[in-house]
């Protein structure tokens, strides 16, 4: 655990800030269709990001539902910047989805179905459960972000620089605001282990199973659905160095009684990225400063 993590009211590092950054990515024609250098690895991230635009909007609303009940000034400020960051995530991922469509990948129908499902969830689920789902989702995305930052291991070594910078920026910000929804849930929504744990029990398989299916559907549209690519891809997800096999234990820490997201501290390269971006306001330069 990073020594900066102190046992404060919210167990958040003393002086920690959530920084507003405007998403400014140029998804241009020199980004190849398979920007990861291979089919499955590219489509894994592409399918994952389709949930982000409407998912981020749901996260924002679930926190806003309780924002007026937050009394801690520091948490109030973090809520404000959390909302800004998530809004930028939704904007950037919507722009990339448009870029995928421009490349000939018909993902518009999938995005509409995701949007409809999330709207139904928000219509019928209690507001506290919506916030608990956000807490669970934020822990999942922060765990993925921490893995990308701390355990490169070739995960994105062949990625196009714009795309690598794109996902590193998103990962940094997921880590940066990883406890905001959690602290709102505990302070303003009354907390409670059961509701939070139930949300993760439902969310994790309901996120992972459609993801695998989505990857396979896009690969079929590409004409690249074959045994060799699927085997390689399953290794990228669930193999020894797979993204989800290596984040399973960190995700499961969510169920430890007394767990708080900042118990995992800061991942390697977090402060280096932030320092470089603060100096340059350049996402690619910040990505390139990370010593992989």
PDB file of C-alpha atoms in Angstrom:
ATOM      1  CA  UNK A   1       0.000   0.000   0.000  1.00  0.00           C
ATOM      2  CA  UNK A   2       1.291   3.480  -0.823  1.00  0.00           C
ATOM      3  CA  UNK A   3       2.532   5.228   2.317  1.00  0.00           C
ATOM      4  CA  UNK A   4       0.453   8.289   1.365  1.00  0.00           C
ATOM      5  CA  UNK A   5      -2.749   6.466   2.214  1.00  0.00           C
ATOM      6  CA  UNK A   6      -3.803   7.700   5.633  1.00  0.00           C
ATOM      7  CA  UNK A   7      -6.705   6.676   7.841  1.00  0.00           C
ATOM      8  CA  UNK A   8      -8.790   9.819   7.296  1.00  0.00           C
ATOM      9  CA  UNK A   9     -12.552  10.128   7.525  1.00  0.00           C
ATOM     10  CA  UNK A  10     -12.933   8.454   4.137  1.00  0.00           C
ATOM     11  CA  UNK A  11      -9.610   6.552   4.199  1.00  0.00           C
ATOM     12  CA  UNK A  12      -8.624   8.567   1.132  1.00  0.00           C
ATOM     13  CA  UNK A  13      -5.024   9.854   0.794  1.00  0.00           C
ATOM     14  CA  UNK A  14      -4.420  13.174   2.490  1.00  0.00           C
ATOM     15  CA  UNK A  15      -4.337  15.913  -0.107  1.00  0.00           C
ATOM     16  CA  UNK A  16      -5.595  13.636  -2.869  1.00  0.00           C
ATOM     17  CA  UNK A  17      -7.340  15.506  -5.674  1.00  0.00           C
ATOM     18  CA  UNK A  18      -9.590  14.494  -8.542  1.00  0.00           C
ATOM     19  CA  UNK A  19      -8.410  16.612 -11.470  1.00  0.00           C
ATOM     20  CA  UNK A  20     -10.721  17.818 -14.273  1.00  0.00           C
ATOM     21  CA  UNK A  21      -9.159  17.204 -17.704  1.00  0.00           C
ATOM     22  CA  UNK A  22     -10.809  17.875 -21.037  1.00  0.00           C
ATOM     23  CA  UNK A  23     -10.779  14.783 -23.247  1.00  0.00           C
ATOM     24  CA  UNK A  24      -9.094  15.796 -26.491  1.00  0.00           C
ATOM     25  CA  UNK A  25      -8.403  12.746 -28.645  1.00  0.00           C
ATOM     26  CA  UNK A  26      -8.120  12.771 -32.406  1.00  0.00           C
ATOM     27  CA  UNK A  27      -9.495   9.496 -33.729  1.00  0.00           C
ATOM     28  CA  UNK A  28      -8.164   9.844 -37.247  1.00  0.00           C
ATOM     29  CA  UNK A  29      -7.787   7.646 -40.285  1.00  0.00           C
ATOM     30  CA  UNK A  30      -4.243   6.478 -39.537  1.00  0.00           C
ATOM     31  CA  UNK A  31      -5.550   4.491 -36.544  1.00  0.00           C
ATOM     32  CA  UNK A  32      -5.814   0.976 -37.973  1.00  0.00           C
ATOM     33  CA  UNK A  33      -8.942  -1.122 -37.620  1.00  0.00           C
ATOM     34  CA  UNK A  34      -7.044  -3.537 -35.387  1.00  0.00           C
ATOM     35  CA  UNK A  35      -5.200  -0.921 -33.380  1.00  0.00           C
ATOM     36  CA  UNK A  36      -3.873  -3.487 -30.897  1.00  0.00           C
ATOM     37  CA  UNK A  37      -2.002  -5.295 -33.649  1.00  0.00           C
ATOM     38  CA  UNK A  38      -4.318  -8.308 -33.473  1.00  0.00           C
ATOM     39  CA  UNK A  39      -8.004  -8.942 -33.881  1.00  0.00           C
ATOM     40  CA  UNK A  40      -9.281 -10.264 -30.551  1.00  0.00           C
ATOM     41  CA  UNK A  41      -7.292  -7.933 -28.303  1.00  0.00           C
ATOM     42  CA  UNK A  42      -8.585  -4.951 -30.282  1.00  0.00           C
ATOM     43  CA  UNK A  43     -12.175  -6.105 -30.279  1.00  0.00           C
ATOM     44  CA  UNK A  44     -12.028  -6.909 -26.550  1.00  0.00           C
ATOM     45  CA  UNK A  45     -11.395  -3.247 -25.770  1.00  0.00           C
ATOM     46  CA  UNK A  46     -13.784  -2.097 -28.504  1.00  0.00           C
ATOM     47  CA  UNK A  47     -16.647  -4.193 -27.135  1.00  0.00           C
ATOM     48  CA  UNK A  48     -15.892  -3.119 -23.566  1.00  0.00           C
ATOM     49  CA  UNK A  49     -16.006   0.563 -24.400  1.00  0.00           C
ATOM     50  CA  UNK A  50     -19.465   0.384 -25.982  1.00  0.00           C
ATOM     51  CA  UNK A  51     -20.985   0.335 -22.482  1.00  0.00           C
ATOM     52  CA  UNK A  52     -19.131   3.431 -21.339  1.00  0.00           C
ATOM     53  CA  UNK A  53     -21.095   6.383 -22.808  1.00  0.00           C
ATOM     54  CA  UNK A  54     -24.450   5.461 -21.243  1.00  0.00           C
ATOM     55  CA  UNK A  55     -22.814   3.704 -18.308  1.00  0.00           C
ATOM     56  CA  UNK A  56     -20.917   6.863 -17.353  1.00  0.00           C
ATOM     57  CA  UNK A  57     -24.125   8.884 -17.545  1.00  0.00           C
ATOM     58  CA  UNK A  58     -25.799   6.412 -15.196  1.00  0.00           C
ATOM     59  CA  UNK A  59     -22.862   6.667 -12.771  1.00  0.00           C
ATOM     60  CA  UNK A  60     -23.161  10.452 -12.767  1.00  0.00           C
ATOM     61  CA  UNK A  61     -26.885  10.384 -12.064  1.00  0.00           C
ATOM     62  CA  UNK A  62     -26.593   7.768  -9.316  1.00  0.00           C
ATOM     63  CA  UNK A  63     -24.096   9.999  -7.472  1.00  0.00           C
ATOM     64  CA  UNK A  64     -26.116  13.158  -8.139  1.00  0.00           C
ATOM     65  CA  UNK A  65     -29.117  11.494  -6.485  1.00  0.00           C
ATOM     66  CA  UNK A  66     -27.268  11.776  -3.156  1.00  0.00           C
ATOM     67  CA  UNK A  67     -24.952  14.746  -3.763  1.00  0.00           C
ATOM     68  CA  UNK A  68     -27.072  17.161  -1.735  1.00  0.00           C
ATOM     69  CA  UNK A  69     -26.725  14.871   1.302  1.00  0.00           C
ATOM     70  CA  UNK A  70     -22.920  14.975   1.262  1.00  0.00           C
ATOM     71  CA  UNK A  71     -21.661  17.194   4.083  1.00  0.00           C
ATOM     72  CA  UNK A  72     -17.893  16.713   3.951  1.00  0.00           C
ATOM     73  CA  UNK A  73     -16.373  19.648   1.969  1.00  0.00           C
ATOM     74  CA  UNK A  74     -13.550  17.558   0.505  1.00  0.00           C
ATOM     75  CA  UNK A  75     -15.943  14.872  -0.681  1.00  0.00           C
ATOM     76  CA  UNK A  76     -18.260  17.542  -2.113  1.00  0.00           C
ATOM     77  CA  UNK A  77     -15.402  18.804  -4.272  1.00  0.00           C
ATOM     78  CA  UNK A  78     -14.471  15.276  -5.325  1.00  0.00           C
ATOM     79  CA  UNK A  79     -18.087  14.628  -6.343  1.00  0.00           C
ATOM     80  CA  UNK A  80     -17.991  17.727  -8.549  1.00  0.00           C
ATOM     81  CA  UNK A  81     -14.819  16.574 -10.304  1.00  0.00           C
ATOM     82  CA  UNK A  82     -16.028  12.960 -10.500  1.00  0.00           C
ATOM     83  CA  UNK A  83     -19.049  14.184 -12.454  1.00  0.00           C
ATOM     84  CA  UNK A  84     -16.806  16.205 -14.769  1.00  0.00           C
ATOM     85  CA  UNK A  85     -14.426  13.289 -15.381  1.00  0.00           C
ATOM     86  CA  UNK A  86     -17.205  10.813 -16.061  1.00  0.00           C
ATOM     87  CA  UNK A  87     -18.833  13.278 -18.447  1.00  0.00           C
ATOM     88  CA  UNK A  88     -15.557  13.516 -20.373  1.00  0.00           C
ATOM     89  CA  UNK A  89     -15.271   9.717 -20.453  1.00  0.00           C
ATOM     90  CA  UNK A  90     -18.740   9.417 -21.939  1.00  0.00           C
ATOM     91  CA  UNK A  91     -17.962  12.104 -24.537  1.00  0.00           C
ATOM     92  CA  UNK A  92     -14.665  10.521 -25.608  1.00  0.00           C
ATOM     93  CA  UNK A  93     -16.048   6.996 -25.842  1.00  0.00           C
ATOM     94  CA  UNK A  94     -19.034   8.228 -27.852  1.00  0.00           C
ATOM     95  CA  UNK A  95     -16.598   9.811 -30.289  1.00  0.00           C
ATOM     96  CA  UNK A  96     -14.658   6.566 -30.572  1.00  0.00           C
ATOM     97  CA  UNK A  97     -17.869   4.601 -31.145  1.00  0.00           C
ATOM     98  CA  UNK A  98     -18.632   7.000 -34.022  1.00  0.00           C
ATOM     99  CA  UNK A  99     -15.134   6.320 -35.339  1.00  0.00           C
ATOM    100  CA  UNK A 100     -15.792   2.560 -35.243  1.00  0.00           C
ATOM    101  CA  UNK A 101     -18.976   3.073 -37.248  1.00  0.00           C
ATOM    102  CA  UNK A 102     -16.976   5.152 -39.740  1.00  0.00           C
ATOM    103  CA  UNK A 103     -14.568   2.217 -40.038  1.00  0.00           C
ATOM    104  CA  UNK A 104     -17.473  -0.012 -41.001  1.00  0.00           C
ATOM    105  CA  UNK A 105     -18.265  -1.671 -37.667  1.00  0.00           C
ATOM    106  CA  UNK A 106     -22.063  -1.441 -37.121  1.00  0.00           C
ATOM    107  CA  UNK A 107     -22.130  -0.958 -33.350  1.00  0.00           C
ATOM    108  CA  UNK A 108     -25.022   1.526 -33.284  1.00  0.00           C
ATOM    109  CA  UNK A 109     -27.584  -1.185 -32.536  1.00  0.00           C
ATOM    110  CA  UNK A 110     -25.554  -2.519 -29.619  1.00  0.00           C
ATOM    111  CA  UNK A 111     -25.228   0.957 -28.140  1.00  0.00           C
ATOM    112  CA  UNK A 112     -29.002   1.499 -28.401  1.00  0.00           C
ATOM    113  CA  UNK A 113     -29.691  -1.810 -26.624  1.00  0.00           C
ATOM    114  CA  UNK A 114     -27.241  -0.939 -23.861  1.00  0.00           C
ATOM    115  CA  UNK A 115     -28.855   2.485 -23.492  1.00  0.00           C
ATOM    116  CA  UNK A 116     -32.335   0.987 -23.290  1.00  0.00           C
ATOM    117  CA  UNK A 117     -31.267  -1.565 -20.687  1.00  0.00           C
ATOM    118  CA  UNK A 118     -29.621   1.068 -18.483  1.00  0.00           C
ATOM    119  CA  UNK A 119     -32.666   3.334 -18.725  1.00  0.00           C
ATOM    120  CA  UNK A 120     -34.899   0.476 -17.576  1.00  0.00           C
ATOM    121  CA  UNK A 121     -32.505  -0.208 -14.706  1.00  0.00           C
ATOM    122  CA  UNK A 122     -32.646   3.436 -13.645  1.00  0.00           C
ATOM    123  CA  UNK A 123     -36.445   3.479 -13.941  1.00  0.00           C
ATOM    124  CA  UNK A 124     -37.121   0.428 -11.773  1.00  0.00           C
ATOM    125  CA  UNK A 125     -34.118  -0.075  -9.463  1.00  0.00           C
ATOM    126  CA  UNK A 126     -34.103   1.746  -6.118  1.00  0.00           C
ATOM    127  CA  UNK A 127     -31.769   4.756  -6.118  1.00  0.00           C
ATOM    128  CA  UNK A 128     -29.591   3.225  -3.421  1.00  0.00           C
ATOM    129  CA  UNK A 129     -29.108   0.077  -5.499  1.00  0.00           C
ATOM    130  CA  UNK A 130     -28.243   2.222  -8.531  1.00  0.00           C
ATOM    131  CA  UNK A 131     -25.515   3.872  -6.460  1.00  0.00           C
ATOM    132  CA  UNK A 132     -24.345   0.469  -5.181  1.00  0.00           C
ATOM    133  CA  UNK A 133     -24.064  -0.689  -8.809  1.00  0.00           C
ATOM    134  CA  UNK A 134     -21.969   2.390  -9.544  1.00  0.00           C
ATOM    135  CA  UNK A 135     -19.755   1.596  -6.555  1.00  0.00           C
ATOM    136  CA  UNK A 136     -19.248  -1.940  -7.892  1.00  0.00           C
ATOM    137  CA  UNK A 137     -18.600  -0.755 -11.450  1.00  0.00           C
ATOM    138  CA  UNK A 138     -16.118   1.861 -10.259  1.00  0.00           C
ATOM    139  CA  UNK A 139     -14.191  -0.778  -8.335  1.00  0.00           C
ATOM    140  CA  UNK A 140     -14.099  -2.985 -11.421  1.00  0.00           C
ATOM    141  CA  UNK A 141     -12.868  -0.215 -13.737  1.00  0.00           C
ATOM    142  CA  UNK A 142     -10.333   1.019 -11.174  1.00  0.00           C
ATOM    143  CA  UNK A 143      -8.975  -2.533 -10.826  1.00  0.00           C
ATOM    144  CA  UNK A 144      -8.585  -2.726 -14.612  1.00  0.00           C
ATOM    145  CA  UNK A 145      -6.918   0.696 -14.619  1.00  0.00           C
ATOM    146  CA  UNK A 146      -4.491  -0.300 -11.877  1.00  0.00           C
ATOM    147  CA  UNK A 147      -3.568  -3.433 -13.807  1.00  0.00           C
ATOM    148  CA  UNK A 148      -2.948  -1.520 -17.037  1.00  0.00           C
ATOM    149  CA  UNK A 149      -0.741   0.976 -15.193  1.00  0.00           C
ATOM    150  CA  UNK A 150       1.130  -1.484 -13.020  1.00  0.00           C
ATOM    151  CA  UNK A 151       1.381  -4.694 -15.035  1.00  0.00           C
ATOM    152  CA  UNK A 152       1.891  -3.821 -18.689  1.00  0.00           C
ATOM    153  CA  UNK A 153       3.357  -7.247 -19.549  1.00  0.00           C
ATOM    154  CA  UNK A 154       2.712  -6.650 -23.208  1.00  0.00           C
ATOM    155  CA  UNK A 155      -0.986  -5.853 -22.705  1.00  0.00           C
ATOM    156  CA  UNK A 156      -0.876  -2.820 -24.979  1.00  0.00           C
ATOM    157  CA  UNK A 157       2.687  -2.860 -26.229  1.00  0.00           C
ATOM    158  CA  UNK A 158       1.606  -2.983 -29.878  1.00  0.00           C
ATOM    159  CA  UNK A 159      -1.248  -0.506 -29.520  1.00  0.00           C
ATOM    160  CA  UNK A 160      -1.469   2.609 -31.659  1.00  0.00           C
ATOM    161  CA  UNK A 161      -0.121   5.555 -29.571  1.00  0.00           C
ATOM    162  CA  UNK A 162      -3.421   7.456 -29.646  1.00  0.00           C
ATOM    163  CA  UNK A 163      -5.331   4.422 -28.389  1.00  0.00           C
ATOM    164  CA  UNK A 164      -2.760   3.538 -25.761  1.00  0.00           C
ATOM    165  CA  UNK A 165      -2.888   7.137 -24.500  1.00  0.00           C
ATOM    166  CA  UNK A 166      -6.701   7.002 -24.581  1.00  0.00           C
ATOM    167  CA  UNK A 167      -6.965   3.945 -22.348  1.00  0.00           C
ATOM    168  CA  UNK A 168      -4.161   5.061 -20.044  1.00  0.00           C
ATOM    169  CA  UNK A 169      -5.925   8.390 -19.476  1.00  0.00           C
ATOM    170  CA  UNK A 170      -9.178   6.598 -18.699  1.00  0.00           C
ATOM    171  CA  UNK A 171      -7.368   4.194 -16.362  1.00  0.00           C
ATOM    172  CA  UNK A 172      -5.637   7.043 -14.520  1.00  0.00           C
ATOM    173  CA  UNK A 173      -8.907   8.845 -13.897  1.00  0.00           C
ATOM    174  CA  UNK A 174     -10.680   5.658 -12.784  1.00  0.00           C
ATOM    175  CA  UNK A 175      -7.956   5.214 -10.172  1.00  0.00           C
ATOM    176  CA  UNK A 176      -8.066   8.902  -9.269  1.00  0.00           C
ATOM    177  CA  UNK A 177     -11.785   8.882  -8.435  1.00  0.00           C
ATOM    178  CA  UNK A 178     -12.074   5.230  -7.390  1.00  0.00           C
ATOM    179  CA  UNK A 179     -13.474   5.982  -3.919  1.00  0.00           C
ATOM    180  CA  UNK A 180     -15.830   8.858  -4.683  1.00  0.00           C
ATOM    181  CA  UNK A 181     -19.003   6.834  -5.323  1.00  0.00           C
ATOM    182  CA  UNK A 182     -17.994   4.516  -2.457  1.00  0.00           C
ATOM    183  CA  UNK A 183     -17.712   7.407   0.001  1.00  0.00           C
ATOM    184  CA  UNK A 184     -21.011   8.916  -1.175  1.00  0.00           C
ATOM    185  CA  UNK A 185     -22.657   5.516  -0.659  1.00  0.00           C
ATOM    186  CA  UNK A 186     -21.283   5.277   2.882  1.00  0.00           C
ATOM    187  CA  UNK A 187     -21.811   8.888   3.948  1.00  0.00           C
ATOM    188  CA  UNK A 188     -24.942  10.006   2.114  1.00  0.00           C
ATOM    189  CA  UNK A 189     -26.860   6.820   1.225  1.00  0.00           C
ATOM    190  CA  UNK A 190     -26.577   5.035   4.557  1.00  0.00           C
ATOM    191  CA  UNK A 191     -24.035   2.438   3.475  1.00  0.00           C
ATOM    192  CA  UNK A 192     -24.635  -1.244   4.027  1.00  0.00           C
ATOM    193  CA  UNK A 193     -22.650  -4.331   3.033  1.00  0.00           C
ATOM    194  CA  UNK A 194     -25.470  -6.503   1.642  1.00  0.00           C
ATOM    195  CA  UNK A 195     -26.744  -4.086  -1.030  1.00  0.00           C
ATOM    196  CA  UNK A 196     -23.213  -3.304  -2.175  1.00  0.00           C
ATOM    197  CA  UNK A 197     -22.187  -6.979  -2.311  1.00  0.00           C
ATOM    198  CA  UNK A 198     -25.361  -7.952  -4.163  1.00  0.00           C
ATOM    199  CA  UNK A 199     -24.671  -5.261  -6.756  1.00  0.00           C
ATOM    200  CA  UNK A 200     -21.216  -6.703  -7.469  1.00  0.00           C
ATOM    201  CA  UNK A 201     -22.529 -10.287  -7.560  1.00  0.00           C
ATOM    202  CA  UNK A 202     -24.954  -9.236 -10.277  1.00  0.00           C
ATOM    203  CA  UNK A 203     -22.701  -6.797 -12.105  1.00  0.00           C
ATOM    204  CA  UNK A 204     -19.578  -8.908 -12.596  1.00  0.00           C
ATOM    205  CA  UNK A 205     -21.091 -11.786 -14.600  1.00  0.00           C
ATOM    206  CA  UNK A 206     -23.530  -9.468 -16.354  1.00  0.00           C
ATOM    207  CA  UNK A 207     -20.580  -7.375 -17.510  1.00  0.00           C
ATOM    208  CA  UNK A 208     -18.257 -10.218 -18.449  1.00  0.00           C
ATOM    209  CA  UNK A 209     -20.631 -12.560 -20.301  1.00  0.00           C
ATOM    210  CA  UNK A 210     -22.019  -9.926 -22.716  1.00  0.00           C
ATOM    211  CA  UNK A 211     -18.465  -8.661 -23.245  1.00  0.00           C
ATOM    212  CA  UNK A 212     -17.279 -12.045 -24.520  1.00  0.00           C
ATOM    213  CA  UNK A 213     -20.390 -12.323 -26.676  1.00  0.00           C
ATOM    214  CA  UNK A 214     -19.906  -8.815 -28.025  1.00  0.00           C
ATOM    215  CA  UNK A 215     -16.317  -9.539 -29.014  1.00  0.00           C
ATOM    216  CA  UNK A 216     -17.373 -12.654 -30.911  1.00  0.00           C
ATOM    217  CA  UNK A 217     -20.206 -10.826 -32.687  1.00  0.00           C
ATOM    218  CA  UNK A 218     -17.890  -8.033 -33.873  1.00  0.00           C
ATOM    219  CA  UNK A 219     -15.303 -10.592 -34.998  1.00  0.00           C
ATOM    220  CA  UNK A 220     -17.983 -12.416 -36.986  1.00  0.00           C
ATOM    221  CA  UNK A 221     -18.919  -9.135 -38.680  1.00  0.00           C
ATOM    222  CA  UNK A 222     -15.231  -8.612 -39.421  1.00  0.00           C
ATOM    223  CA  UNK A 223     -15.005 -12.066 -40.979  1.00  0.00           C
ATOM    224  CA  UNK A 224     -12.305 -12.939 -38.444  1.00  0.00           C
ATOM    225  CA  UNK A 225     -14.161 -15.393 -36.212  1.00  0.00           C
ATOM    226  CA  UNK A 226     -11.934 -18.463 -36.325  1.00  0.00           C
ATOM    227  CA  UNK A 227     -10.419 -20.901 -33.862  1.00  0.00           C
ATOM    228  CA  UNK A 228      -6.925 -19.376 -33.953  1.00  0.00           C
ATOM    229  CA  UNK A 229      -8.126 -15.871 -33.117  1.00  0.00           C
ATOM    230  CA  UNK A 230     -10.565 -17.045 -30.455  1.00  0.00           C
ATOM    231  CA  UNK A 231      -7.877 -19.134 -28.732  1.00  0.00           C
ATOM    232  CA  UNK A 232      -5.461 -16.225 -28.786  1.00  0.00           C
ATOM    233  CA  UNK A 233      -8.165 -13.926 -27.496  1.00  0.00           C
ATOM    234  CA  UNK A 234      -9.288 -16.132 -24.651  1.00  0.00           C
ATOM    235  CA  UNK A 235      -5.674 -16.167 -23.515  1.00  0.00           C
ATOM    236  CA  UNK A 236      -5.687 -12.337 -23.600  1.00  0.00           C
ATOM    237  CA  UNK A 237      -8.743 -12.350 -21.333  1.00  0.00           C
ATOM    238  CA  UNK A 238      -8.325 -15.392 -19.111  1.00  0.00           C
ATOM    239  CA  UNK A 239      -4.802 -16.742 -19.647  1.00  0.00           C
ATOM    240  CA  UNK A 240      -1.762 -16.449 -17.382  1.00  0.00           C
ATOM    241  CA  UNK A 241      -1.284 -12.827 -18.402  1.00  0.00           C
ATOM    242  CA  UNK A 242      -4.957 -12.228 -19.180  1.00  0.00           C
ATOM    243  CA  UNK A 243      -6.668  -8.979 -18.277  1.00  0.00           C
ATOM    244  CA  UNK A 244      -9.518 -10.566 -16.333  1.00  0.00           C
ATOM    245  CA  UNK A 245      -7.640 -13.472 -14.770  1.00  0.00           C
ATOM    246  CA  UNK A 246      -5.108 -11.015 -13.329  1.00  0.00           C
ATOM    247  CA  UNK A 247      -7.737  -8.616 -12.016  1.00  0.00           C
ATOM    248  CA  UNK A 248     -10.075 -11.225 -10.526  1.00  0.00           C
ATOM    249  CA  UNK A 249      -8.479 -11.239  -7.055  1.00  0.00           C
ATOM    250  CA  UNK A 250      -8.293  -7.411  -6.822  1.00  0.00           C
ATOM    251  CA  UNK A 251     -11.942  -7.219  -7.877  1.00  0.00           C
ATOM    252  CA  UNK A 252     -12.913  -9.809  -5.276  1.00  0.00           C
ATOM    253  CA  UNK A 253     -11.357  -7.688  -2.509  1.00  0.00           C
ATOM    254  CA  UNK A 254     -14.622  -5.778  -2.810  1.00  0.00           C
ATOM    255  CA  UNK A 255     -16.251  -8.480  -0.688  1.00  0.00           C
ATOM    256  CA  UNK A 256     -13.799  -8.168   2.214  1.00  0.00           C
ATOM    257  CA  UNK A 257     -15.595  -6.686   5.237  1.00  0.00           C
ATOM    258  CA  UNK A 258     -14.082  -3.293   5.963  1.00  0.00           C
ATOM    259  CA  UNK A 259     -12.570  -2.914   2.499  1.00  0.00           C
ATOM    260  CA  UNK A 260     -12.096   0.592   1.102  1.00  0.00           C
ATOM    261  CA  UNK A 261     -10.828   1.281  -2.448  1.00  0.00           C
ATOM    262  CA  UNK A 262      -7.801   3.239  -1.239  1.00  0.00           C
ATOM    263  CA  UNK A 263      -6.452   0.225   0.618  1.00  0.00           C
ATOM    264  CA  UNK A 264      -4.841  -0.690  -2.717  1.00  0.00           C
ATOM    265  CA  UNK A 265      -3.009   2.642  -2.774  1.00  0.00           C
ATOM    266  CA  UNK A 266      -1.602   4.158  -5.947  1.00  0.00           C
ATOM    267  CA  UNK A 267      -0.456   1.866  -8.767  1.00  0.00           C
ATOM    268  CA  UNK A 268       3.038   2.228 -10.261  1.00  0.00           C
ATOM    269  CA  UNK A 269       3.410   5.064 -12.784  1.00  0.00           C
ATOM    270  CA  UNK A 270       0.359   6.944 -11.498  1.00  0.00           C
ATOM    271  CA  UNK A 271       2.258   9.977 -10.200  1.00  0.00           C
ATOM    272  CA  UNK A 272       4.670  10.021 -13.153  1.00  0.00           C
ATOM    273  CA  UNK A 273       1.757  10.188 -15.596  1.00  0.00           C
ATOM    274  CA  UNK A 274       0.066  12.962 -13.621  1.00  0.00           C
ATOM    275  CA  UNK A 275       3.252  15.016 -13.341  1.00  0.00           C
ATOM    276  CA  UNK A 276       3.937  14.785 -17.071  1.00  0.00           C
ATOM    277  CA  UNK A 277       0.370  15.646 -18.027  1.00  0.00           C
ATOM    278  CA  UNK A 278       0.386  18.578 -15.609  1.00  0.00           C
ATOM    279  CA  UNK A 279       3.515  19.910 -17.356  1.00  0.00           C
ATOM    280  CA  UNK A 280       2.480  19.213 -20.956  1.00  0.00           C
ATOM    281  CA  UNK A 281      -1.347  18.888 -21.122  1.00  0.00           C
ATOM    282  CA  UNK A 282      -0.559  16.141 -23.641  1.00  0.00           C
ATOM    283  CA  UNK A 283      -2.061  12.663 -23.204  1.00  0.00           C
ATOM    284  CA  UNK A 284       0.436  11.018 -25.558  1.00  0.00           C
ATOM    285  CA  UNK A 285       3.413  12.628 -23.787  1.00  0.00           C
ATOM    286  CA  UNK A 286       2.028  11.489 -20.422  1.00  0.00           C
ATOM    287  CA  UNK A 287       1.626   7.953 -21.774  1.00  0.00           C
ATOM    288  CA  UNK A 288       5.149   7.944 -23.197  1.00  0.00           C
ATOM    289  CA  UNK A 289       6.564   9.065 -19.834  1.00  0.00           C
ATOM    290  CA  UNK A 290       5.456   5.808 -18.240  1.00  0.00           C
ATOM    291  CA  UNK A 291       8.548   3.547 -18.183  1.00  0.00           C
ATOM    292  CA  UNK A 292       7.317   0.379 -19.857  1.00  0.00           C
TER     293      UNK A 292
END
